[in-house]
Short mmCIF file of C-alpha atoms and ligand atoms in Angstrom, two decimals:
data_model
loop_
_atom_site.label_atom_id
_atom_site.label_comp_id
_atom_site.label_asym_id
_atom_site.label_seq_id
_atom_site.Cartn_x
_atom_site.Cartn_y
_atom_site.Cartn_z
CA MET A 242 -38.11 23.21 -16.55
CA GLU A 243 -37.31 20.67 -13.85
CA ARG A 244 -35.22 18.49 -16.18
CA ASP A 245 -32.99 21.40 -17.23
CA ARG A 246 -32.02 22.19 -13.67
CA PRO A 247 -28.59 21.11 -12.35
CA ALA A 248 -28.90 17.85 -10.42
CA PHE A 249 -27.92 17.65 -6.76
CA LEU A 250 -27.93 14.50 -4.64
CA CYS A 251 -28.33 14.64 -0.85
CA HIS A 252 -25.33 12.91 0.74
CA HIS A 253 -27.30 11.93 3.80
CA CYS A 254 -30.31 10.20 2.27
CA GLY A 255 -29.65 9.96 -1.48
CA THR A 256 -32.65 12.06 -2.64
CA LEU A 257 -32.12 13.69 -6.03
CA HIS A 258 -32.94 17.41 -6.28
CA GLY A 259 -33.10 19.85 -9.19
CA VAL A 260 -31.20 22.99 -8.12
CA ARG A 261 -33.14 26.22 -8.34
CA ARG A 262 -31.62 29.68 -8.00
CA LEU A 263 -32.52 31.02 -4.59
CA PRO A 264 -32.22 34.55 -3.18
CA PHE A 265 -28.80 35.20 -1.64
CA GLY A 266 -28.40 33.91 1.89
CA VAL A 267 -31.19 31.36 1.53
CA THR A 268 -30.37 27.77 2.42
CA ALA A 269 -31.76 24.79 0.53
CA SER A 270 -32.45 21.73 2.66
CA CYS A 271 -33.28 18.20 1.66
CA ARG A 272 -37.03 17.53 1.42
CA THR A 273 -36.50 13.98 2.70
CA CYS A 274 -34.03 14.18 5.59
CA GLY A 275 -33.76 17.92 6.29
CA ALA A 276 -29.97 18.09 5.80
CA VAL A 277 -28.56 21.34 4.43
CA LEU A 278 -27.86 20.91 0.70
CA TYR A 279 -26.36 24.29 -0.18
CA ARG A 280 -26.67 27.97 0.51
CA GLU A 281 -26.97 30.58 -2.21
CA ARG A 282 -24.04 32.94 -1.70
CA ARG A 283 -22.31 35.80 -3.42
CA SER A 284 -19.09 33.91 -3.92
CA SER A 285 -15.99 36.00 -4.26
CA VAL A 286 -12.72 34.36 -5.17
CA GLU A 287 -10.98 37.71 -4.74
CA ARG A 288 -12.08 38.29 -1.14
CA ALA A 289 -11.59 34.64 -0.18
CA LEU A 290 -8.08 34.83 -1.61
CA ALA A 291 -7.26 37.98 0.39
CA LEU A 292 -8.46 36.31 3.59
CA THR A 293 -6.53 33.11 2.84
CA LEU A 294 -3.35 35.15 2.30
CA ALA A 295 -3.93 36.95 5.62
CA ALA A 296 -4.48 33.56 7.26
CA ALA A 297 -1.17 32.31 5.85
CA VAL A 298 0.69 35.28 7.40
CA LEU A 299 -1.06 34.78 10.75
CA PHE A 300 -0.24 31.07 10.58
CA VAL A 301 3.49 31.90 10.44
CA VAL A 302 3.18 34.41 13.33
CA ALA A 303 1.21 31.88 15.40
CA HIS A 304 4.02 29.37 14.96
CA ALA A 305 6.95 31.75 15.43
CA PHE A 306 5.98 33.24 18.81
CA PRO A 307 4.99 31.82 22.19
CA PHE A 308 1.25 31.63 22.97
CA LEU A 309 1.61 31.46 26.75
CA THR A 310 4.43 32.20 29.19
CA PHE A 311 4.47 30.49 32.55
CA SER A 312 6.37 31.91 35.55
CA MET A 313 6.78 30.14 38.87
CA GLU A 314 9.39 30.30 41.64
CA GLY A 315 11.59 32.61 39.55
CA SER A 316 11.68 30.31 36.51
CA THR A 317 9.96 31.16 33.25
CA ARG A 318 8.85 28.87 30.41
CA SER A 319 7.35 29.92 27.09
CA GLY A 320 5.27 27.62 24.96
CA THR A 321 5.14 27.59 21.17
CA ILE A 322 3.08 25.17 19.10
CA LEU A 323 6.05 23.22 17.81
CA GLY A 324 7.69 23.49 21.23
CA SER A 325 4.73 21.71 22.80
CA ALA A 326 5.10 18.88 20.29
CA ALA A 327 8.85 18.75 20.98
CA ALA A 328 8.12 18.49 24.73
CA LEU A 329 5.92 15.46 24.07
CA TRP A 330 8.66 13.95 21.93
CA ALA A 331 11.20 14.51 24.72
CA ASP A 332 8.86 12.79 27.19
CA ASP A 333 8.93 9.68 24.97
CA SER A 334 5.41 10.40 23.70
CA TRP A 335 6.51 10.62 20.08
CA ALA A 336 3.22 9.24 18.74
CA LEU A 337 1.29 12.01 20.52
CA ALA A 338 3.80 14.56 19.21
CA VAL A 339 3.13 13.37 15.66
CA VAL A 340 -0.66 13.59 16.19
CA VAL A 341 -0.38 17.18 17.49
CA VAL A 342 1.97 18.34 14.70
CA MET A 343 -0.21 16.75 12.02
CA LEU A 344 -3.53 18.16 13.27
CA VAL A 345 -2.33 21.64 14.24
CA THR A 346 0.52 22.39 11.84
CA VAL A 347 0.93 20.07 8.85
CA ILE A 348 -2.70 19.59 7.77
CA PRO A 349 -3.83 23.23 8.27
CA LEU A 350 -0.69 24.47 6.48
CA GLY A 351 -1.20 22.00 3.63
CA LYS A 352 -4.81 23.10 3.28
CA LEU A 353 -3.80 26.78 3.18
CA GLY A 354 -1.11 26.08 0.59
CA LEU A 355 -3.44 24.08 -1.65
CA GLU A 356 -6.12 26.74 -1.47
CA LEU A 357 -3.66 29.46 -2.45
CA TRP A 358 -2.39 27.29 -5.31
CA VAL A 359 -5.93 26.95 -6.67
CA LEU A 360 -7.35 30.40 -5.89
CA LEU A 361 -4.47 32.63 -7.04
CA PRO A 362 -4.67 31.57 -10.73
CA LEU A 363 -8.47 31.30 -10.53
CA TRP A 364 -8.64 34.95 -9.53
CA LYS A 365 -6.84 35.76 -12.80
CA GLY A 366 -9.23 33.49 -14.69
CA ARG A 367 -6.72 30.65 -15.10
CA VAL A 368 -6.71 27.09 -13.84
CA ALA A 369 -3.51 25.91 -12.14
CA PRO A 370 -2.15 22.43 -12.92
CA GLY A 371 -3.71 19.79 -10.70
CA THR A 372 -6.49 22.16 -9.58
CA PHE A 373 -9.23 19.53 -9.62
CA ARG A 374 -7.39 17.02 -7.45
CA LEU A 375 -5.79 19.59 -5.14
CA PHE A 376 -8.99 21.55 -4.50
CA ALA A 377 -10.68 18.24 -3.69
CA PHE A 378 -7.85 17.30 -1.35
CA ALA A 379 -8.02 20.68 0.45
CA ASP A 380 -11.73 20.15 1.00
CA LYS A 381 -11.24 16.65 2.40
CA SER A 382 -8.56 17.78 4.86
CA LYS A 383 -11.03 20.21 6.50
CA THR A 384 -12.13 17.78 9.24
CA TRP A 385 -8.54 17.13 10.25
CA ALA A 386 -7.36 20.75 10.42
CA MET A 387 -7.95 21.43 14.13
CA THR A 388 -6.75 24.99 14.60
CA GLU A 389 -9.84 26.12 16.51
CA VAL A 390 -9.78 23.06 18.78
CA TYR A 391 -6.18 23.93 19.65
CA LEU A 392 -7.10 27.52 20.51
CA LEU A 393 -9.78 26.29 22.91
CA ALA A 394 -7.21 23.92 24.46
CA VAL A 395 -4.83 26.87 25.00
CA LEU A 396 -7.62 28.77 26.78
CA VAL A 397 -8.41 25.76 28.99
CA ALA A 398 -4.69 25.43 29.84
CA TYR A 399 -4.61 29.15 30.65
CA VAL A 400 -7.50 28.86 33.11
CA LYS A 401 -6.07 25.68 34.62
CA LEU A 402 -2.67 27.23 35.28
CA SER A 403 -3.80 30.73 36.21
CA ASP A 404 -4.19 29.99 39.90
CA LEU A 405 -0.96 27.99 40.13
CA ALA A 406 1.38 30.58 38.73
CA SER A 407 1.60 33.76 36.75
CA ILE A 408 0.60 33.28 33.11
CA THR A 409 1.11 35.80 30.33
CA VAL A 410 -0.57 35.66 26.96
CA GLY A 411 1.90 35.79 24.04
CA PRO A 412 1.49 37.25 20.53
CA ALA A 413 0.85 33.80 19.02
CA LEU A 414 -2.47 33.55 20.85
CA TRP A 415 -3.77 36.72 19.17
CA ALA A 416 -2.40 35.57 15.83
CA PHE A 417 -4.16 32.25 16.37
CA ALA A 418 -7.48 33.94 17.09
CA GLY A 419 -7.04 36.12 13.96
CA LEU A 420 -6.13 33.05 11.93
CA ILE A 421 -9.32 31.28 12.94
CA LEU A 422 -11.44 34.35 12.12
CA CYS A 423 -9.78 34.69 8.68
CA LEU A 424 -10.26 31.01 7.91
CA ALA A 425 -13.91 31.09 8.97
CA ALA A 426 -14.54 34.24 6.91
CA ALA A 427 -12.74 32.80 3.85
CA ASP A 428 -14.81 29.63 4.17
CA ASN A 429 -17.97 31.68 4.34
CA ILE A 430 -17.11 33.88 1.36
CA LEU A 431 -15.85 31.19 -0.98
CA ASP A 432 -18.74 29.17 -2.35
CA ARG A 433 -17.01 25.87 -3.14
CA ARG A 434 -20.02 24.72 -5.13
CA ALA A 435 -19.69 27.80 -7.38
CA VAL A 436 -15.97 27.12 -7.85
CA TRP A 437 -16.60 23.50 -8.86
CA TRP A 438 -19.40 24.50 -11.20
CA ARG A 439 -17.14 27.10 -12.76
CA LEU A 440 -14.42 24.49 -13.30
CA GLN A 441 -16.94 22.17 -14.94
CA PRO A 442 -20.73 22.66 -15.11
CA GLN A 443 -22.95 20.46 -12.98
CA ASN A 444 -24.90 17.79 -14.90
CA THR A 445 -28.57 18.57 -15.40
CA MET A 446 -31.37 16.17 -14.61
CA ARG A 447 -31.76 15.68 -18.36
CA ALA A 448 -28.08 14.77 -18.76
CA LEU A 449 -28.58 11.88 -16.33
CA GLY A 450 -30.45 10.17 -19.16
CA ARG A 451 -33.29 7.73 -18.97
CA PRO A 452 -35.03 7.34 -15.63
CA ASN A 453 -34.26 4.43 -13.35
CA ARG A 454 -30.52 4.45 -13.93
CA VAL A 455 -28.27 4.23 -10.89
CA VAL A 456 -27.02 7.70 -10.02
CA ALA A 457 -24.16 8.64 -7.72
CA ALA A 458 -22.88 11.94 -6.38
CA CYS A 459 -19.17 12.58 -6.11
CA HIS A 460 -18.25 12.81 -2.43
CA THR A 461 -15.76 15.54 -3.19
CA CYS A 462 -17.22 17.88 -5.79
CA ASP A 463 -20.91 16.84 -5.72
CA GLN A 464 -21.06 16.16 -9.45
CA VAL A 465 -24.03 13.86 -10.12
CA VAL A 466 -23.45 11.06 -12.59
CA ALA A 467 -25.54 8.20 -13.96
CA LEU A 468 -23.40 5.10 -13.41
CA PRO A 469 -22.97 2.46 -16.09
CA ASP A 470 -24.92 -0.69 -15.28
CA ASP A 471 -22.07 -2.53 -13.55
CA GLY A 472 -21.35 0.72 -11.66
CA HIS A 473 -17.88 -0.23 -10.42
CA GLY A 474 -14.58 1.60 -10.75
CA TYR A 475 -16.27 4.59 -12.39
CA ARG A 476 -14.60 7.94 -11.76
CA CYS A 477 -16.01 11.43 -11.35
CA PRO A 478 -15.70 13.22 -14.70
CA ARG A 479 -14.85 16.46 -12.87
CA CYS A 480 -12.43 15.64 -10.04
CA THR A 481 -11.57 11.99 -10.91
CA ALA A 482 -12.56 10.66 -7.46
CA VAL A 483 -13.92 7.10 -7.54
CA LEU A 484 -17.73 7.08 -7.53
CA HIS A 485 -19.99 4.74 -5.60
CA ALA A 486 -23.75 4.67 -5.32
CA ARG A 487 -22.98 3.68 -1.72
CA LYS A 488 -19.65 3.66 0.09
CA PRO A 489 -18.21 0.16 -0.42
CA ARG A 490 -18.18 -2.18 2.62
CA ALA A 491 -19.41 0.76 4.71
CA LEU A 492 -20.85 -1.31 7.54
CA ALA A 493 -17.88 -3.69 7.87
CA ARG A 494 -15.36 -0.85 7.86
CA SER A 495 -17.36 1.29 10.25
CA TRP A 496 -17.84 -1.65 12.65
CA ALA A 497 -14.13 -2.54 12.58
CA LEU A 498 -13.05 1.03 13.36
CA LEU A 499 -15.73 1.45 16.02
CA LEU A 500 -14.82 -1.80 17.79
CA ALA A 501 -11.13 -0.86 17.79
CA ALA A 502 -12.11 2.49 19.35
CA ALA A 503 -14.31 0.75 21.94
CA VAL A 504 -11.42 -1.52 22.97
CA LEU A 505 -9.06 1.45 23.36
CA TYR A 506 -11.74 3.40 25.26
CA VAL A 507 -10.99 1.21 28.32
CA PRO A 508 -7.24 2.06 28.71
CA ALA A 509 -8.04 5.66 27.67
CA ASN A 510 -10.19 5.99 30.79
CA ILE A 511 -8.33 3.74 33.24
CA LEU A 512 -4.73 4.77 32.57
CA PRO A 513 -3.50 8.22 33.61
CA VAL A 514 -3.51 10.79 30.81
CA MET A 515 -0.97 12.93 32.65
CA THR A 516 1.26 12.98 35.69
CA VAL A 517 1.60 16.19 37.67
CA THR A 518 4.68 16.53 39.84
CA SER A 519 4.81 19.44 42.26
CA PHE A 520 7.53 19.86 44.86
CA GLY A 521 8.63 16.24 44.46
CA ARG A 522 5.12 14.79 44.88
CA ALA A 523 3.74 13.05 41.79
CA GLN A 524 0.05 12.63 41.10
CA ALA A 525 -1.39 10.76 38.13
CA ASP A 526 -4.65 11.97 36.63
CA THR A 527 -7.11 10.06 34.46
CA ILE A 528 -9.59 11.94 32.27
CA LEU A 529 -12.32 11.73 34.89
CA SER A 530 -10.10 12.59 37.88
CA GLY A 531 -8.84 15.58 35.87
CA VAL A 532 -12.42 16.81 35.51
CA ILE A 533 -13.07 16.25 39.23
CA ALA A 534 -9.90 18.20 40.08
CA LEU A 535 -11.21 21.11 37.99
CA VAL A 536 -14.53 21.02 39.86
CA GLU A 537 -12.72 20.96 43.21
CA ALA A 538 -10.61 23.93 42.14
CA GLY A 539 -13.85 25.83 41.51
CA MET A 540 -13.42 25.99 37.73
CA LEU A 541 -16.88 24.72 36.92
CA PRO A 542 -17.30 26.11 33.36
CA VAL A 543 -13.95 24.64 32.26
CA ALA A 544 -14.77 21.36 34.01
CA LEU A 545 -18.06 21.17 32.12
CA LEU A 546 -16.33 21.93 28.82
CA VAL A 547 -13.68 19.23 29.38
CA PHE A 548 -16.33 16.77 30.58
CA PHE A 549 -18.41 17.39 27.48
CA ALA A 550 -15.46 17.13 25.05
CA SER A 551 -13.64 14.22 26.70
CA VAL A 552 -16.39 12.11 28.25
CA THR A 553 -19.75 12.89 26.64
CA VAL A 554 -18.61 13.21 23.01
CA PRO A 555 -16.57 9.96 22.83
CA LEU A 556 -19.41 8.04 24.52
CA LEU A 557 -21.98 9.62 22.18
CA LYS A 558 -19.87 8.57 19.22
CA LEU A 559 -19.37 4.98 20.42
CA VAL A 560 -22.96 4.38 21.50
CA GLY A 561 -24.60 6.51 18.79
CA LEU A 562 -22.67 5.05 15.90
CA GLY A 563 -23.14 1.52 17.29
CA PHE A 564 -26.88 2.17 17.44
CA LEU A 565 -26.93 3.46 13.85
CA LEU A 566 -25.01 0.42 12.61
CA VAL A 567 -27.35 -2.00 14.40
CA SER A 568 -30.44 -0.12 13.17
CA VAL A 569 -29.25 -0.35 9.56
CA GLN A 570 -28.34 -4.02 9.84
CA LEU A 571 -31.72 -4.87 11.32
CA GLY A 572 -33.37 -2.86 8.54
CA TRP A 573 -35.32 -0.54 10.84
CA THR A 574 -37.52 1.87 8.91
CA GLY A 575 -38.65 4.17 11.73
CA LYS A 576 -37.21 7.55 12.80
CA ARG A 577 -35.10 7.89 9.66
CA ARG A 578 -34.90 11.66 9.93
CA ASP A 579 -33.85 11.51 13.59
CA ARG A 580 -31.23 8.86 12.89
CA THR A 581 -29.81 10.96 10.04
CA ARG A 582 -29.70 13.94 12.40
CA LEU A 583 -27.87 11.83 15.01
CA TYR A 584 -25.32 10.90 12.35
CA ARG A 585 -24.78 14.55 11.43
CA ILE A 586 -24.18 15.45 15.08
CA ILE A 587 -21.72 12.56 15.55
CA GLU A 588 -19.87 13.61 12.41
CA GLN A 589 -19.58 17.24 13.48
CA VAL A 590 -18.71 17.08 17.18
CA GLY A 591 -16.05 14.34 16.92
CA ARG A 592 -13.03 16.57 16.49
CA TRP A 593 -13.66 18.59 19.67
CA SER A 594 -12.58 15.64 21.84
CA MET A 595 -9.00 16.49 20.92
CA ILE A 596 -9.08 19.39 23.43
CA ASP A 597 -7.69 17.22 26.23
CA ILE A 598 -4.79 15.92 24.13
CA PHE A 599 -3.82 19.40 22.96
CA MET A 600 -4.13 20.71 26.52
CA ILE A 601 -1.74 18.02 27.80
CA ALA A 602 0.75 18.95 25.06
CA ILE A 603 0.55 22.61 26.14
CA LEU A 604 0.90 21.83 29.85
CA ALA A 605 3.87 19.53 29.15
CA VAL A 606 5.86 22.33 27.53
CA LEU A 607 4.89 25.08 29.99
CA VAL A 608 5.14 23.21 33.27
CA ASP A 609 8.61 21.75 33.02
CA LEU A 610 10.50 23.09 36.04
CA GLY A 611 12.17 19.88 37.21
CA GLU A 612 11.21 18.84 40.74
CA ILE A 613 9.32 22.07 41.51
CA ALA A 614 6.59 21.48 38.99
CA ARG A 615 6.36 19.17 36.04
CA ILE A 616 3.55 17.79 33.87
CA GLU A 617 4.11 14.73 31.71
CA PRO A 618 1.70 12.89 29.39
CA GLY A 619 0.62 9.45 30.59
CA PRO A 620 -0.08 6.29 28.56
CA GLY A 621 -3.83 6.97 28.64
CA ALA A 622 -3.35 10.07 26.47
CA LEU A 623 -2.22 8.08 23.45
CA ALA A 624 -5.10 5.61 23.86
CA PHE A 625 -7.52 8.53 24.10
CA ALA A 626 -6.12 10.22 20.98
CA ALA A 627 -6.50 6.88 19.16
CA VAL A 628 -10.15 6.65 20.31
CA VAL A 629 -10.86 10.13 18.90
CA VAL A 630 -9.18 9.43 15.55
CA LEU A 631 -10.75 5.95 15.20
CA THR A 632 -14.28 7.16 15.99
CA MET A 633 -13.86 10.00 13.48
CA LEU A 634 -12.78 7.47 10.84
CA ALA A 635 -15.67 5.16 11.81
CA ALA A 636 -18.18 7.99 11.37
CA ARG A 637 -16.65 8.81 8.02
CA ALA A 638 -16.79 5.17 6.88
CA PHE A 639 -20.49 4.87 7.79
CA GLU A 640 -22.96 5.33 4.95
CA PRO A 641 -25.97 7.40 6.14
CA ARG A 642 -27.93 6.66 2.97
CA LEU A 643 -28.27 3.05 4.13
CA ILE A 644 -30.73 4.43 6.71
CA TRP A 645 -33.00 5.46 3.83
CA ASP A 646 -32.60 2.54 1.49
CA ARG A 647 -35.77 0.63 0.88
CA PRO A 648 -36.93 -2.06 0.89
CA PRO A 649 -35.09 -2.75 4.16
CA ILE A 650 -31.81 -4.31 3.17
CA SER A 651 -30.54 -7.62 4.46
CA THR A 652 -27.35 -7.78 6.49
CA LYS A 653 -25.55 -9.56 3.69
CA LYS A 654 -26.43 -6.97 1.10
CA ALA A 655 -25.75 -4.04 3.40
CA SER A 656 -22.23 -5.19 4.10
CA ALA A 657 -21.56 -5.03 0.36
CA ASP A 658 -22.70 -1.94 -1.51
CA GLY A 659 -26.20 -1.50 -0.17
CA GLU A 660 -29.19 -0.81 -2.34
CA PRO A 661 -28.31 1.50 -5.24
CA LEU A 662 -30.51 4.51 -5.75
CA ARG A 663 -32.50 4.92 -8.93
CA HIS A 664 -33.39 8.43 -9.91
CA PRO A 665 -37.04 9.28 -10.46
CA ALA A 666 -38.62 9.77 -13.86
ZN1 ZN B 923 -31.46 14.16 2.38
ZN1 ZN B 924 -15.93 14.84 -8.23
#
C-alpha cells in the first residue's frame, strides 16, 4: 500500500514519493522535475570496503612518488603532489598552496579515512562510534575531493610541456589513475541509501502522520520527517543534521557569494595567472592568453578543454545562477523543469574549473630551472581559485525547491525560508 512505502523527498523540487522496490540497475526519477532520486543496486559493503582499502594504498603511492619528470638543458625536475604545493608556497603563493593541499590531499584522505572507519565495523555487523555523523561528513566532502580534476590537470601539463622538453611519466600518475578507478567503483558498489536505511529505517508515508504537515528531507541522509508546527531547530532523528523545509536565507546567501565571485572574476581574467620565464625573457599569461597560446602551439583539444573549464564554466555559473536567483525572486512559474536542470548542471560542472589552478601548481614545481626556464603563479590565479570556490558555495547555498514553490513567492518571503511544502493526503 502506498502509505506503507518508505517516503522519499526530491531535493530539487520537493515532491514526496513513496519508494517502490525496482529491479536492480533501474533508476527512479522524480515525476515532477525529472531529477534522479535513487538507483536500485546490489549494495555490497564487503566489495566497497575492499576497493576503499585499495584506494587508500594507491593514495599513499600517488603521494610518495613523482607523477612527472621534466628534463631540459641537462637539468631534471620531478614533481610530486605535495612538492607542487611546496613550490607554490615558496613562490609566496601560500593561499594557493593551501587550496591545492586541501582539495587534492587533505579532503580526499579525510574522506577515505572516514569511510574506512564506518565500513570496516559495518562489514562485521557492528556500528563504529560516531558512524552517523562521520558517514554524513564523508558524503558532504565529496564535492571538494578533487582527485580526478587533478589527474586531468596533470595530463594537460604533460601535453603543454611535451614539446618544450622531455617529459617522463612517473609511478604516481598510474597510482592516481588506479585510485580514481577504485574510488569510482567503490562509489558505484556502495549504495549509501541502503547503508543509511540499515543504520535506521526510512520513515514510511504513514509515519509522517496526518496530511498537510510540513515535511522536510535531511540533506545528508535523506530521512523524511514531518516537522513540528514551528519547524525550527529540529534535527534529523538519524544523522542529527539540522532540518529545514527550505534552506534558510538561501537567496541572500547565494546572492552574496555570487556577487563576491563576480567581483573577483574581473581580476581573475585581467591579472596574469602565471609568468613564464625562458632564457631570461619573462612573459605573463592571463587565462585567455594561455588558451590562445595553446591554440597557436597547435594543441587544439587541450585548448578547448582549458577554455571550457576556465572560461565557459565560470561564466555559466555566474550568469546561470544569477538568472535562477532573479527568476525565483520575480516568482516566474514557466520552464521549471529546465531551470531545475540548469541548476543541476551548474552544481555538477563547477569543480572542473580547478584544472587551471592545479595545472599552474604542477608547472611551477616542474619548470623551475632558474633563468633557463621558470614558471611562477601570478596574482590572477588566486582570484580565479576564489571565483571557483565562491561559485561552488553559491550553488550549494541556492535552494532549487524555490523554483517549484507555489503560489509564486514574494521577494520578502523567499529571502526567509520560502514556502514550506505540505505533503499530500
Ligand atoms: Zn523533483
Ligand atoms: Zn539525516
